[in-house]
CSV table of C-alpha atoms and ligand atoms in Angstrom, one decimal:
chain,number,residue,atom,x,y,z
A,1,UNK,CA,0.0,0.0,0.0
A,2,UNK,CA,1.3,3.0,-0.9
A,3,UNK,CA,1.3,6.3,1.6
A,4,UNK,CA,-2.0,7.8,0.1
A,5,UNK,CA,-3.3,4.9,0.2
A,6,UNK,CA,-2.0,4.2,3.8
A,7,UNK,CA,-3.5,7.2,4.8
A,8,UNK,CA,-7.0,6.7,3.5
A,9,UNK,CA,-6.8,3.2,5.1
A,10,UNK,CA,-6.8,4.9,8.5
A,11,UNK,CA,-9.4,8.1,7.8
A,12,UNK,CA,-12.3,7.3,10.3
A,13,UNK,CA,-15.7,8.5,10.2
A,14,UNK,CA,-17.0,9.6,13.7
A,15,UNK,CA,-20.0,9.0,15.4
A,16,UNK,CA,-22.5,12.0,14.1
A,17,UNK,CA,-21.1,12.1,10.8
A,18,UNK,CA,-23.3,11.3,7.5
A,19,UNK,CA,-22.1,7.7,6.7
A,20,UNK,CA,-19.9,8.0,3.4
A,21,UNK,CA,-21.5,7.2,0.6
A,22,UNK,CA,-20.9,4.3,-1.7
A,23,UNK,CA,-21.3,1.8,-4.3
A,24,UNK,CA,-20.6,-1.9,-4.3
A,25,UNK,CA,-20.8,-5.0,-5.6
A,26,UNK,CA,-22.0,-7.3,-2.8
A,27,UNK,CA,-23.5,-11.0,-2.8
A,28,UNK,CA,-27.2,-9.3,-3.3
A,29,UNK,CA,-26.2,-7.3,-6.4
A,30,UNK,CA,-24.7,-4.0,-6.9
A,31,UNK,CA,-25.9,-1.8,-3.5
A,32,UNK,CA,-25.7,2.0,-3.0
A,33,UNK,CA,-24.9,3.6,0.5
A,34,UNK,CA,-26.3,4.3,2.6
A,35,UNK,CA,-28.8,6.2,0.1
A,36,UNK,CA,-30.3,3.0,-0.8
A,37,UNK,CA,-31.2,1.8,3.1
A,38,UNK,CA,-32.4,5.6,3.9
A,39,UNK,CA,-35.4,5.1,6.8
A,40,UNK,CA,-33.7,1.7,8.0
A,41,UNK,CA,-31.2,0.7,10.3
A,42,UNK,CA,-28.1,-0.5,9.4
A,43,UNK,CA,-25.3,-2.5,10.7
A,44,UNK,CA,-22.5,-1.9,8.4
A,45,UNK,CA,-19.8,-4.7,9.8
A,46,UNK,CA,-16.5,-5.7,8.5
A,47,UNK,CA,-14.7,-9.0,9.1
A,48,UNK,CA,-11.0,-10.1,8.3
A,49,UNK,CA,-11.5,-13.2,5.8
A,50,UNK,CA,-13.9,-15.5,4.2
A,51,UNK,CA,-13.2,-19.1,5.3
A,52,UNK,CA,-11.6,-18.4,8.7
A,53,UNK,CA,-13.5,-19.9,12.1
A,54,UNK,CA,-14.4,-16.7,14.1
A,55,UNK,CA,-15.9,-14.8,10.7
A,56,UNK,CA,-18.3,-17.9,10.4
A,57,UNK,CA,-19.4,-18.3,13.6
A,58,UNK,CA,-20.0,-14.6,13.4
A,59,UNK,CA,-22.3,-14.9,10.3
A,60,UNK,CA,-24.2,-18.2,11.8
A,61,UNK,CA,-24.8,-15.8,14.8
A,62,UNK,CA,-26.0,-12.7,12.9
A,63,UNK,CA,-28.2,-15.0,10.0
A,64,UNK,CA,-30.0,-16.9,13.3
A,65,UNK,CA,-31.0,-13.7,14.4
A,66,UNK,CA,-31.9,-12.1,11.1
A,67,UNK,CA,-35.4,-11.9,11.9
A,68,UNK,CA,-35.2,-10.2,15.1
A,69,UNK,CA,-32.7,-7.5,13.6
A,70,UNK,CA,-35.5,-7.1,10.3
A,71,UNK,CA,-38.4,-6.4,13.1
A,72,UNK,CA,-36.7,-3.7,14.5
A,73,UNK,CA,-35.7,-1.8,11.5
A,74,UNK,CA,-32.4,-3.0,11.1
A,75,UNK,CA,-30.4,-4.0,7.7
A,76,UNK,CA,-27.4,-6.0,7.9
A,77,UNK,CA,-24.3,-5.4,5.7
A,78,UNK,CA,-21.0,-7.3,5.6
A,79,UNK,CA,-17.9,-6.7,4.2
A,80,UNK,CA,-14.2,-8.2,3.9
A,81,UNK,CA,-11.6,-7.8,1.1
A,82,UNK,CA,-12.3,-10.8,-0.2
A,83,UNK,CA,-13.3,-11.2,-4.0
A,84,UNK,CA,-17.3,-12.0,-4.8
A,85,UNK,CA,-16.5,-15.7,-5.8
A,86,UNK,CA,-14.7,-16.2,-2.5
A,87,UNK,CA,-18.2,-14.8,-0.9
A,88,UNK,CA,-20.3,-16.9,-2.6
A,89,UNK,CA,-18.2,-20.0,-1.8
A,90,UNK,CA,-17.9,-19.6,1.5
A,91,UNK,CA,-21.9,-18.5,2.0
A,92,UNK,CA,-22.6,-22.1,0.7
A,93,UNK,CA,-20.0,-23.6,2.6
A,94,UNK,CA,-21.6,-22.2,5.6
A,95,UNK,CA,-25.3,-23.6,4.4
A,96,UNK,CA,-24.4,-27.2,3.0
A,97,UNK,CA,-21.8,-28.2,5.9
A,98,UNK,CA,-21.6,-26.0,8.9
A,99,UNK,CA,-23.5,-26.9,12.2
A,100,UNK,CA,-22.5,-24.5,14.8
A,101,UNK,CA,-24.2,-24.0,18.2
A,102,UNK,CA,-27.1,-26.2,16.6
A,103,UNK,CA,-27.6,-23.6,14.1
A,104,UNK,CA,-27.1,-25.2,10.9
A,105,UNK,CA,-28.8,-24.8,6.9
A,106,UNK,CA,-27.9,-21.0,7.6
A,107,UNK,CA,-28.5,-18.9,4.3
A,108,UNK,CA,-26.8,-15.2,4.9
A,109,UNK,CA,-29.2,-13.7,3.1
A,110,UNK,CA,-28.1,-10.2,3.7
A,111,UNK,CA,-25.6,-8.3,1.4
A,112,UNK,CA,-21.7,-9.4,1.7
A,113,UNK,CA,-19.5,-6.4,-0.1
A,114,UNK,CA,-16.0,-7.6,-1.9
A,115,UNK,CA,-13.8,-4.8,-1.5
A,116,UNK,CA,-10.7,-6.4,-3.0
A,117,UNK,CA,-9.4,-2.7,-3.8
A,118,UNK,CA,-9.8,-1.9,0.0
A,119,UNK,CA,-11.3,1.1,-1.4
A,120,UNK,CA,-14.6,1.0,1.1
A,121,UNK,CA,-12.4,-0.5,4.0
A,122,UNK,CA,-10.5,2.8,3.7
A,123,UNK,CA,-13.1,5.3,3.6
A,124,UNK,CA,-14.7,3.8,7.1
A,125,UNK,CA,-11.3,2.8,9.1
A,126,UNK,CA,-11.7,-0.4,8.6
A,127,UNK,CA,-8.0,-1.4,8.0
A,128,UNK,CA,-6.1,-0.9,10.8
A,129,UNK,CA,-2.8,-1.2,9.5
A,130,UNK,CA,-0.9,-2.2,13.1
A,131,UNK,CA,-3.4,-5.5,13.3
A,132,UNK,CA,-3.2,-6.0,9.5
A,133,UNK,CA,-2.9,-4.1,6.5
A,134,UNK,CA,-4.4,-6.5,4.2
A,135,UNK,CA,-7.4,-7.5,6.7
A,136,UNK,CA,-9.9,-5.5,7.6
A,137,UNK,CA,-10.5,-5.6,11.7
A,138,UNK,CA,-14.0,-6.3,12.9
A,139,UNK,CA,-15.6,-2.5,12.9
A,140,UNK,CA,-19.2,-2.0,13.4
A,141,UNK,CA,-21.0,1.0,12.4
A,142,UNK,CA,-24.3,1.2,13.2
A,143,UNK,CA,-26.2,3.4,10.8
A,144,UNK,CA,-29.8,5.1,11.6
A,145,UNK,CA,-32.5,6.1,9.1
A,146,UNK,CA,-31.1,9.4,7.9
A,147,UNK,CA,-27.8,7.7,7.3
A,148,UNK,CA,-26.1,9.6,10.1
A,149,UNK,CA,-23.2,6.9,12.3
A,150,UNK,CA,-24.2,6.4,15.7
A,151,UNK,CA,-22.0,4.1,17.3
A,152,UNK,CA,-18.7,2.9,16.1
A,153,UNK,CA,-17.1,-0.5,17.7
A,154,UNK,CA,-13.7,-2.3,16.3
A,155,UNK,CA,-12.9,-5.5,17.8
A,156,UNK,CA,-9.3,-7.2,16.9
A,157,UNK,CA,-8.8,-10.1,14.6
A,158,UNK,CA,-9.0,-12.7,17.2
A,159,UNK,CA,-12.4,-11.8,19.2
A,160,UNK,CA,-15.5,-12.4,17.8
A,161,UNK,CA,-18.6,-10.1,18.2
A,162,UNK,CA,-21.6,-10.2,20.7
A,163,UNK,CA,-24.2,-10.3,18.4
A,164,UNK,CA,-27.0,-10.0,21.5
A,165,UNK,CA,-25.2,-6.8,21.9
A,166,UNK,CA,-25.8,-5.3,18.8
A,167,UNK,CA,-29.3,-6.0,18.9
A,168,UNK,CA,-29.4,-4.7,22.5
A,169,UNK,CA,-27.0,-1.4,20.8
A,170,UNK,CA,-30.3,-0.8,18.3
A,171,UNK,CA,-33.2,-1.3,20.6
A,172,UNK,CA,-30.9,1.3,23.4
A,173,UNK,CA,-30.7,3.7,20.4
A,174,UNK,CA,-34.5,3.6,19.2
A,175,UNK,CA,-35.6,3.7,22.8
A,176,UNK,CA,-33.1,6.9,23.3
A,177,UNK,CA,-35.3,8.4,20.2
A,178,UNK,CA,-38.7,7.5,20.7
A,179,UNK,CA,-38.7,8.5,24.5
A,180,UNK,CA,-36.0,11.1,24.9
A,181,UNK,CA,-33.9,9.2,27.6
A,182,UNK,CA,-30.7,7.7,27.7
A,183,UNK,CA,-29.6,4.1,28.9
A,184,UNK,CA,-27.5,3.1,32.0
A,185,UNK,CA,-24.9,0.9,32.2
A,186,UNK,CA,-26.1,-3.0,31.0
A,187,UNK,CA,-29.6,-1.7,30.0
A,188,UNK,CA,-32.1,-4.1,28.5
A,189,UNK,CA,-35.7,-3.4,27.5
A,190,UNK,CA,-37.7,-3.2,30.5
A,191,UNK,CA,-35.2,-1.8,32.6
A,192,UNK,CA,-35.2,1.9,34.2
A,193,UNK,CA,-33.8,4.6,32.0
A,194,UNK,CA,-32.2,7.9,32.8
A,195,UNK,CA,-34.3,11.1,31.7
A,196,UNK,CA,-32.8,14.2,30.9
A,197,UNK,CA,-31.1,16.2,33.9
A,198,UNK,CA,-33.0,19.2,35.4
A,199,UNK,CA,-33.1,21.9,33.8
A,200,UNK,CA,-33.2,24.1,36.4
A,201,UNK,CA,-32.6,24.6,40.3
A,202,UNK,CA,-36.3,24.4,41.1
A,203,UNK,CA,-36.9,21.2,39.3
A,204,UNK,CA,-33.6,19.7,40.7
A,205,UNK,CA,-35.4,20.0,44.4
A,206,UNK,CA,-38.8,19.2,42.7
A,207,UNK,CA,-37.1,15.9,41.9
A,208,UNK,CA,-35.3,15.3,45.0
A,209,UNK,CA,-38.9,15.7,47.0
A,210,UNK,CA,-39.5,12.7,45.5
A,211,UNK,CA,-43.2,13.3,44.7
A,212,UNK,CA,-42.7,12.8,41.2
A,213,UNK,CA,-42.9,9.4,39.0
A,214,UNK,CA,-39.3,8.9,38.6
A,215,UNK,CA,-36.6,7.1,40.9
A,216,UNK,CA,-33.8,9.6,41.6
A,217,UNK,CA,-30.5,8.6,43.2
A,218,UNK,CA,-29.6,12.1,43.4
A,219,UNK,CA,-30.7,15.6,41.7
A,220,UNK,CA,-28.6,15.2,38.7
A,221,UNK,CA,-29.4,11.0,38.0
A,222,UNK,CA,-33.0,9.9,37.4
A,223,UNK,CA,-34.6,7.1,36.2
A,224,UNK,CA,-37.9,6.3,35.2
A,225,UNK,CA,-39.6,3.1,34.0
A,226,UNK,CA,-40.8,2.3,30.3
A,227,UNK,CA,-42.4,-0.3,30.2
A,228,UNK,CA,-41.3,-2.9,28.2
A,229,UNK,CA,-44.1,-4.1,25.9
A,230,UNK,CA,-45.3,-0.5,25.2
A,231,UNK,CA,-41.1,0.0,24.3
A,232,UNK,CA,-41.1,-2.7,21.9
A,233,UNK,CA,-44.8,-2.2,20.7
A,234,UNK,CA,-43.6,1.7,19.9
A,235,UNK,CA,-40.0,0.4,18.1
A,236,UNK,CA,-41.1,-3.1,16.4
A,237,UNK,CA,-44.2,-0.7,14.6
A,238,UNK,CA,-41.8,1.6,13.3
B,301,LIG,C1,-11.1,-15.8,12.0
B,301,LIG,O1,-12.1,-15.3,11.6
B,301,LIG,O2,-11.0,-16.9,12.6
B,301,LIG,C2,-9.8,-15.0,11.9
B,301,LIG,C3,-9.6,-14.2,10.8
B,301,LIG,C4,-8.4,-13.5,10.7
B,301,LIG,C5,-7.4,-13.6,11.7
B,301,LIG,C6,-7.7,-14.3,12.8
B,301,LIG,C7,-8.9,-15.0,12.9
């Protein structure tokens, strides 16, 4: 890789930026993004090979929960620099032979990108050129309807994803935007979340009174319960 290259490899988008825009080939036909998935969700992952272990337990994982991810709103797209052939190979690899986890017959049906060029891997970080510079690391960007990033994770070579935590990372963000809270630490639907701090002194001793219908742990840190089939009612019907 030469240095402009080099130094596109390691440009990073940031959380609140508009998700650069592409096109690609990918194992569903040619895609455009992330015009194409405007007023969904998206996972945009990348992972470092076809035909290595922790990439196909990875895509088992993500294609057995495919139909959870597709009620709440949320597309699935892979990449690696592998070449389309070696895609589609190893997609039917994984269906005809693997059983993992007693998931087996697994069809990824969501879009795989070849990015032999690294030219997609570049513009999103996704080559990290002290783990490998001919791999791209395990990134996640999590995409929301208007195409803006909202959470950015990169894992190493060697450590597969929690899958149940990207689902939990879209349900947290939905609930953040349908009911204007934030979540604490290891939130799961159905669980307390935090509501916005008080805006002023008088509500800060409103809240502390404790007459309200909130828990506060002190004037700055409240909570208040959703509950969780109304949560999931209001995110699942988007
Ligand atoms: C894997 O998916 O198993 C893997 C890929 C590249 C480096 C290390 C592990």
């Amino acid at each position: 890789m030469d240095a402009q290259n080099m130094a596109e490899a390691v440009s990073m988008p940031r959380i609140g930026d508009k998700a650069p825009s592409f096109k690609a080939i990918t194992t569903q036909g040619e895609i455009n993004f992330p015009e194409q998935y405007s007023g969904s969700w998206v996972i945009l992952f990348s992972h470092p090979a076809d035909f290595t272990p922790v990439c196909t337990s990875e895509f088992i994982t993500f294609a057995s929960m495919a139909d959870r991810f597709s009620e709440a709103n949320c597309k699935l797209v892979g990449l690696s620099v592998d070449g389309l052939y070696s895609h589609i190979a190893w997609l039917r690899t994984i269906k005809e032979k693997i059983e993992y986890k007693g998931m087996k017959n697994i069809e990824i049906k969501f879009p795989l990108i070849e990015d032999i060029t690294m030219r997609i891997a570049g513009k999103y970080g996704m080559i990290q050129p002290n783990e490998s510079s001919t791999k791209a690391v395990r990134a996640v960007f999590v995409i929301d309807p208007e195409g803006i990033i909202r959470t950015i994770i990169y894992y190493p070579l060697s450590l597969g994803r929690n899958i149940d935590e990207l689902y939990r990372i879209i349900i947290a963000l939905q609930t953040s935007d349908a009911f204007s809270v934030s979540t604490p630490a290891n939130w799961q639907p159905g669980d307390e979340a935090i509501i916005p701090a008080a805006g002023s002194s008088e509500e800060a001793g409103k809240r502390m009174e404790g007459k309200q219908d909130m828990t506060c742990y002190d004037w700055f840190f409240c909570t208040k319960k959703i509950d969780k089939e109304k949560l999931m009612d209001t995110i699942l019907k988007k």
